[in-house]
mmCIF file of C-alpha atoms and ligand atoms in Angstrom:
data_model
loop_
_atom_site.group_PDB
_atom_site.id
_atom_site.type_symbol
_atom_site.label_atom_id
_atom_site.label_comp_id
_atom_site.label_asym_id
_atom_site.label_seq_id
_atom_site.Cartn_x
_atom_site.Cartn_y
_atom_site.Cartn_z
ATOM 1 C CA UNK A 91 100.271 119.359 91.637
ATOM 2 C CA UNK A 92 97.330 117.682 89.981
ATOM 3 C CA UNK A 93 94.056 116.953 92.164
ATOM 4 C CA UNK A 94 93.245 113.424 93.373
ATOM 5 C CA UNK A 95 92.107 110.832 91.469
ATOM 6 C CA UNK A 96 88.285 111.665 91.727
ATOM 7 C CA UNK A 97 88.408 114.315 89.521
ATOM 8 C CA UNK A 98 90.986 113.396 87.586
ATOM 9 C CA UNK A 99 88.997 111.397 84.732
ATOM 10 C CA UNK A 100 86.620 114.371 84.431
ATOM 11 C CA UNK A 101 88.857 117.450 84.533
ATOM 12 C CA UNK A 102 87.820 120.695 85.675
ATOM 13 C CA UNK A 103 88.169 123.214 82.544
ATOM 14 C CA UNK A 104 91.673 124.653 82.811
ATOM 15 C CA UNK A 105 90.480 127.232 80.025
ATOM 16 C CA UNK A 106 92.335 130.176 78.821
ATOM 17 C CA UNK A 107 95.494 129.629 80.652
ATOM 18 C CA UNK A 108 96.334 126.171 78.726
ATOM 19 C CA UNK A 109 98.985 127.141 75.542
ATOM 20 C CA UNK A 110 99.577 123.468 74.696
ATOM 21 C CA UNK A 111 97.542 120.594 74.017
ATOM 22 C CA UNK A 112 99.900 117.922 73.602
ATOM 23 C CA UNK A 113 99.145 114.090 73.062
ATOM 24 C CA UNK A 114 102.245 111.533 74.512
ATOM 25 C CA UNK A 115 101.805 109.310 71.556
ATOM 26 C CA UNK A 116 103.690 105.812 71.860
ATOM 27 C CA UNK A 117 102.922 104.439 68.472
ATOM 28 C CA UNK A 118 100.582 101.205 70.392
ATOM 29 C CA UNK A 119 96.848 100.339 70.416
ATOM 30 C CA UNK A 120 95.550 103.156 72.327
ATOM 31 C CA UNK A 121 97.728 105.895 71.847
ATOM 32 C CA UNK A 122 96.832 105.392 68.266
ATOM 33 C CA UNK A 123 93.514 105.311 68.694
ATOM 34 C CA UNK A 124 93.446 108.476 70.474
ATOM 35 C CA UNK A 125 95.342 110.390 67.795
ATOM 36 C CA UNK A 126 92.784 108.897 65.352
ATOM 37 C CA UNK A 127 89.759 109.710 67.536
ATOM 38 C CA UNK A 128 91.026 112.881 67.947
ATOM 39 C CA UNK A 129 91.554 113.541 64.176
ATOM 40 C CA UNK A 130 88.072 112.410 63.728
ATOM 41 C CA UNK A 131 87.259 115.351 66.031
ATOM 42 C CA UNK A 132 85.440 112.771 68.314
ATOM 43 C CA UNK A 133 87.883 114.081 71.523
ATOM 44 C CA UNK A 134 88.021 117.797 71.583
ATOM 45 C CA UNK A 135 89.792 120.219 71.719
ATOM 46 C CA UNK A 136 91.999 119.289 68.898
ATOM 47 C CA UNK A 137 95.326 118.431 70.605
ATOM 48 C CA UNK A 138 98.182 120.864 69.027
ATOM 49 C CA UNK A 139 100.652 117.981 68.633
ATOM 50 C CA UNK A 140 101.720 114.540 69.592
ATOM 51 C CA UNK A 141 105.360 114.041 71.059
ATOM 52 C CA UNK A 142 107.148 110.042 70.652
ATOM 53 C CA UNK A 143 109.434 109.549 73.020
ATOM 54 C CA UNK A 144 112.386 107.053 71.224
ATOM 55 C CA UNK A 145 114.294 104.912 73.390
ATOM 56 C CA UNK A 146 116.100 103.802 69.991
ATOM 57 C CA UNK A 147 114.952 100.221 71.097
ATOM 58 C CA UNK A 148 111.411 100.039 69.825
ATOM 59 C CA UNK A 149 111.208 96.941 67.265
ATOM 60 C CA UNK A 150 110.236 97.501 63.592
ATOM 61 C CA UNK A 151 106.928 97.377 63.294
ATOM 62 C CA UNK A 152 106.749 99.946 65.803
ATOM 63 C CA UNK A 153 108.835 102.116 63.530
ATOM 64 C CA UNK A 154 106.772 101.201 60.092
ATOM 65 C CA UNK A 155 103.949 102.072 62.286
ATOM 66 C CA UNK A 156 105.291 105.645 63.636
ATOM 67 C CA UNK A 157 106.322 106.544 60.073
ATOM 68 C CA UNK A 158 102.670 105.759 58.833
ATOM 69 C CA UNK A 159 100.548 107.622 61.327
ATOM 70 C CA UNK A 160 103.129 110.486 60.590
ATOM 71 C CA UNK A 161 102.726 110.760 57.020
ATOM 72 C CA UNK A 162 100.497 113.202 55.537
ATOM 73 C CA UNK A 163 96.688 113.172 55.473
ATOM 74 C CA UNK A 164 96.605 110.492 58.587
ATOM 75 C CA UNK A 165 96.949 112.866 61.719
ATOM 76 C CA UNK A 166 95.595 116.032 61.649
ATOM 77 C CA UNK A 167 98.541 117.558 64.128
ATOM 78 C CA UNK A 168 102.302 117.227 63.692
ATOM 79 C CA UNK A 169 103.722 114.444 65.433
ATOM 80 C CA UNK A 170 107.619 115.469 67.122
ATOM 81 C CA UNK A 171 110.008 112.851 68.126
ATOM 82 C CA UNK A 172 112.359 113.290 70.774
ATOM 83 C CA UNK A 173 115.445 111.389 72.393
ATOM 84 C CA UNK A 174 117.605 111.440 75.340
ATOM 85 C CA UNK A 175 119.070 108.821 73.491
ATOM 86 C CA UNK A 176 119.517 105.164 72.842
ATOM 87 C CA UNK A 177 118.377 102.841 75.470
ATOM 88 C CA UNK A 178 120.158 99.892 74.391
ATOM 89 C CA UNK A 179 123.562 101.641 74.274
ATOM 90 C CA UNK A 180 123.313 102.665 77.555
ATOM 91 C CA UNK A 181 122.074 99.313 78.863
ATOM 92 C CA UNK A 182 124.835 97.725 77.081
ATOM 93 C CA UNK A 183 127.155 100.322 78.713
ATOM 94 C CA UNK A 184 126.354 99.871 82.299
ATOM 95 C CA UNK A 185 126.942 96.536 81.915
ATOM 96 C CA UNK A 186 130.746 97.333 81.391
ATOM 97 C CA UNK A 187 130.251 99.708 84.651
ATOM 98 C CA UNK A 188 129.211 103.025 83.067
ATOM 99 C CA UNK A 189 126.396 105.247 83.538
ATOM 100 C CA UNK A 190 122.898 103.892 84.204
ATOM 101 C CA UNK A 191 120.321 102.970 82.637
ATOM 102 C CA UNK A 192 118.410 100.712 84.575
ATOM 103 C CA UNK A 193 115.365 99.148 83.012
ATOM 104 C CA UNK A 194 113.140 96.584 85.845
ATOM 105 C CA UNK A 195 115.307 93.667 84.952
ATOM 106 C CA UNK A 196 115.310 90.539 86.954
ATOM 107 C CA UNK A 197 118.192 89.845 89.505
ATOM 108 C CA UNK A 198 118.685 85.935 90.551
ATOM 109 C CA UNK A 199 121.132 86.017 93.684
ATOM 110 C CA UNK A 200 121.888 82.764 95.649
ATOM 111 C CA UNK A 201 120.710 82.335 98.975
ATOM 112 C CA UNK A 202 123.221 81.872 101.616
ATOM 113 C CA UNK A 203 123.342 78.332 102.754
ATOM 114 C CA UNK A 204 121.665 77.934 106.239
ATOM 115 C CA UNK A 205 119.088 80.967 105.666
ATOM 116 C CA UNK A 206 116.327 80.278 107.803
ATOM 117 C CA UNK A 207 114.464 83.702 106.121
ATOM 118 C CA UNK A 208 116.307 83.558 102.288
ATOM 119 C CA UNK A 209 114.952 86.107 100.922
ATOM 120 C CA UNK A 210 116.355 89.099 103.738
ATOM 121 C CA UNK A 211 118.255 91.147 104.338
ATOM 122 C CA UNK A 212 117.703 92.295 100.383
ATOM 123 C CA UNK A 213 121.176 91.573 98.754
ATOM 124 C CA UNK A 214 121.215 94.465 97.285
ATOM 125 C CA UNK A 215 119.451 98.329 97.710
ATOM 126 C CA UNK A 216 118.979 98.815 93.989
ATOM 127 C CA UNK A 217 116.355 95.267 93.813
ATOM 128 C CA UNK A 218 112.823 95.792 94.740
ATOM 129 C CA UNK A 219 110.094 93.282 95.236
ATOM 130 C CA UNK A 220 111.825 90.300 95.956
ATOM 131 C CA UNK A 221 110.552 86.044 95.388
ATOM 132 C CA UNK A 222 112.032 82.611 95.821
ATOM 133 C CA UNK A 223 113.021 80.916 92.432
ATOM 134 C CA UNK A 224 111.062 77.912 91.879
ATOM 135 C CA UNK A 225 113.475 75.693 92.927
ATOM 136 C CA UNK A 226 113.747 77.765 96.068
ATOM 137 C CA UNK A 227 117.663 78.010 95.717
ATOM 138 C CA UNK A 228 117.484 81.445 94.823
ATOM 139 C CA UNK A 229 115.954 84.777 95.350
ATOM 140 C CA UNK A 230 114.920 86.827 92.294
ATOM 141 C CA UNK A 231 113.855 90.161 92.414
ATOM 142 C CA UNK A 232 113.903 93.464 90.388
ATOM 143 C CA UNK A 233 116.027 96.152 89.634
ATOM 144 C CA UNK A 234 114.651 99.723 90.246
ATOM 145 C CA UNK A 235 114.032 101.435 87.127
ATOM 146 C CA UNK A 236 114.151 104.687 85.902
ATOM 147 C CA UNK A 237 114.185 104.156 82.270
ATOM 148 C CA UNK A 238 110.430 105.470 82.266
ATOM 149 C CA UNK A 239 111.622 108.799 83.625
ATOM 150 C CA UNK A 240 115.092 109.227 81.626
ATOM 151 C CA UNK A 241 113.632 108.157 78.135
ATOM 152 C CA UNK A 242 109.848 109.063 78.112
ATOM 153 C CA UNK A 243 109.180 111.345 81.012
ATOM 154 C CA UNK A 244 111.770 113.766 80.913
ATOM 155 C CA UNK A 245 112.122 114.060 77.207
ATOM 156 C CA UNK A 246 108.616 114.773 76.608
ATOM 157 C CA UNK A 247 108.517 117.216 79.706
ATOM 158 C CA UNK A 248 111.488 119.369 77.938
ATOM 159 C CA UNK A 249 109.936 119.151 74.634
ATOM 160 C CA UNK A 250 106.680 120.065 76.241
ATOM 161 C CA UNK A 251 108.463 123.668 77.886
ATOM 162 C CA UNK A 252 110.149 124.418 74.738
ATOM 163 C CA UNK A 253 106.823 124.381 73.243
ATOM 164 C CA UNK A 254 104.943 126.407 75.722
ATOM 165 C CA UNK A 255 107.712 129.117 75.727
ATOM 166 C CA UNK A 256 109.071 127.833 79.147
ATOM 167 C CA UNK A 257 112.476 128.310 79.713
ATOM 168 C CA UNK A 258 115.321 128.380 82.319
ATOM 169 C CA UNK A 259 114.260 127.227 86.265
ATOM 170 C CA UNK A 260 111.020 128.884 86.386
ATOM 171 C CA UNK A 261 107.668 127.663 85.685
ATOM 172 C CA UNK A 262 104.182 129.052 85.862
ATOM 173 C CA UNK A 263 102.282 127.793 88.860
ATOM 174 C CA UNK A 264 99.370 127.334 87.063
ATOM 175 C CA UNK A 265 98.875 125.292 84.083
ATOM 176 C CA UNK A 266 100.022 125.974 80.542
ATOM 177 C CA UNK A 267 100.000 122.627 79.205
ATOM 178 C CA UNK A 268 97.923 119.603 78.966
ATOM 179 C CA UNK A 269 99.170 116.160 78.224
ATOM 180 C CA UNK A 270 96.842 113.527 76.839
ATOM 181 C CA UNK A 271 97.878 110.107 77.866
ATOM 182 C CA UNK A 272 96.312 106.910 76.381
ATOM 183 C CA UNK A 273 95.895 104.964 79.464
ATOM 184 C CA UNK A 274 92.817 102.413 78.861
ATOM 185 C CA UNK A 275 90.062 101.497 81.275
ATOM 186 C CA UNK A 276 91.478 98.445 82.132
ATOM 187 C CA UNK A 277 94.690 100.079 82.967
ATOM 188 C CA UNK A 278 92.932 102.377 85.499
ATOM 189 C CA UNK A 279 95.234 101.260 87.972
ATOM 190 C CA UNK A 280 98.130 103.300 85.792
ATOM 191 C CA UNK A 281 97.007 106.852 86.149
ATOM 192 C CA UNK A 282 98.968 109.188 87.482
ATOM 193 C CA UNK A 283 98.368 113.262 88.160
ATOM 194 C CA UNK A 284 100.901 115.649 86.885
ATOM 195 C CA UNK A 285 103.907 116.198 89.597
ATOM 196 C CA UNK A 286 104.455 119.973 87.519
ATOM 197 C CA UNK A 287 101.807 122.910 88.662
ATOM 198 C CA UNK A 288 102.180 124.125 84.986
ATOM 199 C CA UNK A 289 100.827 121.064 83.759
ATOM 200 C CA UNK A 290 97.294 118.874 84.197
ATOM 201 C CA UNK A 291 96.957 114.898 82.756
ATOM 202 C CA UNK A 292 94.023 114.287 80.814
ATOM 203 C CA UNK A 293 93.180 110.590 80.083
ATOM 204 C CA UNK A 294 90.262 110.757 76.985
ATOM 205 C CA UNK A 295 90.143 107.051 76.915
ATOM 206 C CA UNK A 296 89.041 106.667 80.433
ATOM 207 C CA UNK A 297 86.857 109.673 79.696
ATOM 208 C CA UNK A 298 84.832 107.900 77.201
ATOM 209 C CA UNK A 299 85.202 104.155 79.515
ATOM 210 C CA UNK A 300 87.209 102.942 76.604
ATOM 211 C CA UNK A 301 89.412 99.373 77.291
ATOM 212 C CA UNK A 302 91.917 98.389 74.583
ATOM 213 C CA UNK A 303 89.517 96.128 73.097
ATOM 214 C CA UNK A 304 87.509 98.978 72.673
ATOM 215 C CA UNK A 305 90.076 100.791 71.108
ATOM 216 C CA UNK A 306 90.722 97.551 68.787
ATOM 217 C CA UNK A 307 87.102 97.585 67.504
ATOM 218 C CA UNK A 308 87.022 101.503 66.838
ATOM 219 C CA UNK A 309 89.993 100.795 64.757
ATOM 220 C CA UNK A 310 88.311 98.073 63.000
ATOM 221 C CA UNK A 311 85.499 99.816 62.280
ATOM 222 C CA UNK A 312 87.472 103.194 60.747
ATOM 223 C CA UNK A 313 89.408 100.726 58.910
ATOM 224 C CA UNK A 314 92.780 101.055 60.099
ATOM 225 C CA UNK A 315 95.380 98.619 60.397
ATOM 226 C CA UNK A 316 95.947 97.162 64.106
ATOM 227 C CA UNK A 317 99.204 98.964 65.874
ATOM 228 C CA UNK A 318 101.757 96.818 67.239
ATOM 229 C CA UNK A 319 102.723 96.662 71.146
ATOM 230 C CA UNK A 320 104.698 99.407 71.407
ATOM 231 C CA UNK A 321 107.333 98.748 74.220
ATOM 232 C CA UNK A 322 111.442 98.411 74.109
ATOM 233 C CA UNK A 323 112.411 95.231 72.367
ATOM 234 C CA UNK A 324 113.920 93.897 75.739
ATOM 235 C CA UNK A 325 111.435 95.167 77.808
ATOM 236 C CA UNK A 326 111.322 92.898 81.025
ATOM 237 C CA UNK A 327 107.580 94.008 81.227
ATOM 238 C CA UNK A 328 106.831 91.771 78.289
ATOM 239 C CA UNK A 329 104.245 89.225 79.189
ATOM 240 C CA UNK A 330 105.103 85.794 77.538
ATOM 241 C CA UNK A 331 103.201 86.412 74.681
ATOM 242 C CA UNK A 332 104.488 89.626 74.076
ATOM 243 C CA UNK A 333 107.708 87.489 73.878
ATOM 244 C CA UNK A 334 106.401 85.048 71.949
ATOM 245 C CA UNK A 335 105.379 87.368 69.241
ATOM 246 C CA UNK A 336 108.851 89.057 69.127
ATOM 247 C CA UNK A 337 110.301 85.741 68.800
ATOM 248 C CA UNK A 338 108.074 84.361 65.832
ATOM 249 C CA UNK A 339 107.046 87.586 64.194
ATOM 250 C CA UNK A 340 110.315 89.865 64.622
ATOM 251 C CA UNK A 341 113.097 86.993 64.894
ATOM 252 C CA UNK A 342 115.969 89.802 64.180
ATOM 253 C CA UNK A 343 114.652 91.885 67.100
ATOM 254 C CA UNK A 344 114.457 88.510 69.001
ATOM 255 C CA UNK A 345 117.630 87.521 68.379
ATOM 256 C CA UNK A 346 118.861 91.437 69.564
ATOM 257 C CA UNK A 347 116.881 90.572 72.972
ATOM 258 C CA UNK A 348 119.130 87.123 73.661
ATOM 259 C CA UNK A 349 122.157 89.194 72.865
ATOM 260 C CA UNK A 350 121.319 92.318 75.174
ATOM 261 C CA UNK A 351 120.114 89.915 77.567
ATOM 262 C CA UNK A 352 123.377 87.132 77.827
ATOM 263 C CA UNK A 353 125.445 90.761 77.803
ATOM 264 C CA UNK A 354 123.968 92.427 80.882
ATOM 265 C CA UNK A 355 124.454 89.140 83.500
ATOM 266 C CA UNK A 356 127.106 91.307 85.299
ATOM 267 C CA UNK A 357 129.043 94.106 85.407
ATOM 268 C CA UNK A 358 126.030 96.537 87.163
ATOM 269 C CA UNK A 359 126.973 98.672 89.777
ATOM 270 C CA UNK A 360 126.015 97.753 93.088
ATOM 271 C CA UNK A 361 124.392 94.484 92.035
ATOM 272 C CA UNK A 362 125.624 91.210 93.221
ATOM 273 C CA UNK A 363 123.299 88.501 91.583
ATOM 274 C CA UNK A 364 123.058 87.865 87.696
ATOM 275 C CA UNK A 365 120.829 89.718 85.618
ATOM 276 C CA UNK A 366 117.937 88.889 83.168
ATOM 277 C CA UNK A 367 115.066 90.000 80.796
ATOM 278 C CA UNK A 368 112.619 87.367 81.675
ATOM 279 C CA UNK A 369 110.616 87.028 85.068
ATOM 280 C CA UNK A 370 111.689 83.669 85.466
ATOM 281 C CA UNK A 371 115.666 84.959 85.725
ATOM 282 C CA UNK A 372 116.980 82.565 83.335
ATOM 283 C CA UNK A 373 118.616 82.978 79.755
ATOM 284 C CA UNK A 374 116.011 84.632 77.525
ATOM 285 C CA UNK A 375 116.092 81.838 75.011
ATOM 286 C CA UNK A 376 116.209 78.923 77.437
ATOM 287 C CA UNK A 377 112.776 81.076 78.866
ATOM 288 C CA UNK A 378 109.804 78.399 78.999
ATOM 289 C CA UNK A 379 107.597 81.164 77.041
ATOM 290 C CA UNK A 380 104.709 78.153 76.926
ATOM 291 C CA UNK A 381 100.668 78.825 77.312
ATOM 292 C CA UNK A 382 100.908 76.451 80.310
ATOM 293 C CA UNK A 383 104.199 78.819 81.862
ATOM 294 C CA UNK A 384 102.289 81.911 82.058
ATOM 295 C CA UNK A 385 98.738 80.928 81.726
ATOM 296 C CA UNK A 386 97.112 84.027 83.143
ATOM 297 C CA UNK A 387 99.208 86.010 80.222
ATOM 298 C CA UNK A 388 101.050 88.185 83.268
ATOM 299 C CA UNK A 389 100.375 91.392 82.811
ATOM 300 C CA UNK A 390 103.484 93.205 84.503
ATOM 301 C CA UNK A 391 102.300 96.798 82.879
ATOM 302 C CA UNK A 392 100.212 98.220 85.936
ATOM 303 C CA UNK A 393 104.028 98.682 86.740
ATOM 304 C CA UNK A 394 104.549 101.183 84.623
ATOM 305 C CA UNK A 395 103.237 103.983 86.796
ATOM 306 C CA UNK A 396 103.673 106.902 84.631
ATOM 307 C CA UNK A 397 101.370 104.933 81.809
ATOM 308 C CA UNK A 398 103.829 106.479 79.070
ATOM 309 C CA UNK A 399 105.115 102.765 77.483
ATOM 310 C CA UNK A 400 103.229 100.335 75.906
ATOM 311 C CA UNK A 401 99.889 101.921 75.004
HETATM 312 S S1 LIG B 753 109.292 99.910 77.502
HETATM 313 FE FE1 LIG B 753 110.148 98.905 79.352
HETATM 314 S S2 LIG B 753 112.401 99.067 79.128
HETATM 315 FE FE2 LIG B 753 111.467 100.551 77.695
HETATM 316 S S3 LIG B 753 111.386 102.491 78.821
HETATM 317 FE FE3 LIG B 753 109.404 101.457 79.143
HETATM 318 S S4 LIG B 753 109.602 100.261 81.047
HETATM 319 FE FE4 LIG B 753 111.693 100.831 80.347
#
């Protein structure tokens, strides 16, 4: 496993051993920008390729933009997509009771009458992190997700050992790969060492004290357009801007979002409250998605551990 933190933003040379330079590209503002920068040749070595994890559920313009930077003459390394499928499906089939595919979406379960303490025992194990409603009639809380780590993580990882001639149960205990991830200064709180010996993080951005604004300005500068928010259409992580935008910019996506979202309200395993894409567990398009709602622009990403959506 991957050193502490301390050393992690100025990595010790891993050297000869490394076979794979490989850049976890989502297609947003500073996964972009590190392609770019590294096509440039202002990040070095030269990454060997960039992997996109698809959930299927990305909108458009994160599509339009994933075609461009993968046309010829923009990236100087091949860009591979993988898939362990489509994220919406799934969603929409766990909410008839089959398989899982839990993304963090919000849970509103009534509080018993009489409940001195409302919000215990949790009403269910599968909710984390749990708050009163505003009308304090109900507790709302999260589901645990592990869309992250079925769609992203694990996808990338296989791609990743096919690559570096991996194969079967056994892995080098040393590393043979590196993956670039285009965590931001300002999302320092996001970084996260490598759990696999044959494999170090590396976080350029951070490197070079780069924030997404930053990354907006080199853009600017090099004359390239400005990427979209990469994240699933029905992300619950979306702030209320980021919903805001899919609503007035992307209304077919938008109107996907309220559909998904009305069609999940039951029917999860093991979850006895009603279910919802926006923090404020009501009906996505009943969602007060106002300035004066969310005023500090929540910023729910710093939940997002492994730092692989949205950037
Ligand atoms: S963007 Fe959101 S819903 Fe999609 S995989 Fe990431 S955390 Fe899950």
């Amino acid at each position: 496993m991957q050193a502490p933190f301390a050393s992690l933003v100025a990595p010790e040379p891993v050297g000869a051993s490394v076979r794979l330079r490989v850049l976890s590209l989502g297609a947003g503002v500073q996964s972009t920008t590190l392609a770019l920068m590294a096509t440039h040749g202002e990040i070095r070595p030269m990454p060997d390729c960039a992997i996109f994890a698809d959930t299927g559920w990305e909108p458009p313009a994160v599509y339009r933009h994933l075609a461009w930077l993968m046309a010829p003459g923009v990236l100087a390394f091949p860009v591979h997509v993988v898939s362990a499928g489509n994220i919406r499906d799934d969603l929409l089939a766990e909410a008839r009771g089959r398989r899982r595919a839990s993304i963090p979406a919000y849970t509103r379960t009534a509080v018993p009458a009489g409940k001195e303490r409302p919000l215990f025992p949790k009403p269910d194990d599968r909710i984390v992190g749990l708050r009163r409603s505003s009308d304090g009639e109900d507790s709302i809380g999260m589901i645990h997700r592990h869309c992250t780590a079925d769609y992203k993580v694990v996808p990338i990882r296989r791609k990743v050992r096919e690559l570096t001639g991996i194969a079967g149960w056994r892995s080098p205990s040393w590393p043979v790969a590196e993956q670039w991830i285009g965590i931001s200064l300002d999302e320092l709180v996001r970084i996260k060492p490598s759990m696999e010996d044959w494999q170090v993080n590396r976080w350029p951005l951070v490197e070079r004290r780069m924030t997404r604004r930053d990354c907006l300005r080199w853009l600017e500068r090099h004359g390239y357009p400005e990427p979209p928010k990469s994240a699933c259409i029905g992300c619950p992580f979306h702030s209320d801007a980021a919903w805001r935008r899919l609503r007035d910019e992307e209304p077919e996506a938008w109107a996907d979002a309220v559909l998904v979202d009305r069609a999940i309200r039951t029917g999860f395993r093991g979850i006895r409250g009603t279910l919802y894409l926006h923090r404020s567990a009501v009906p996505l398009e009943l969602a007060d998605l106002s300035d004066g709602a969310d005023p500090g622009q929540l910023d729910l990403w710093p939940n997002e551990c492994e730092g692989l959506c949205g950037v």
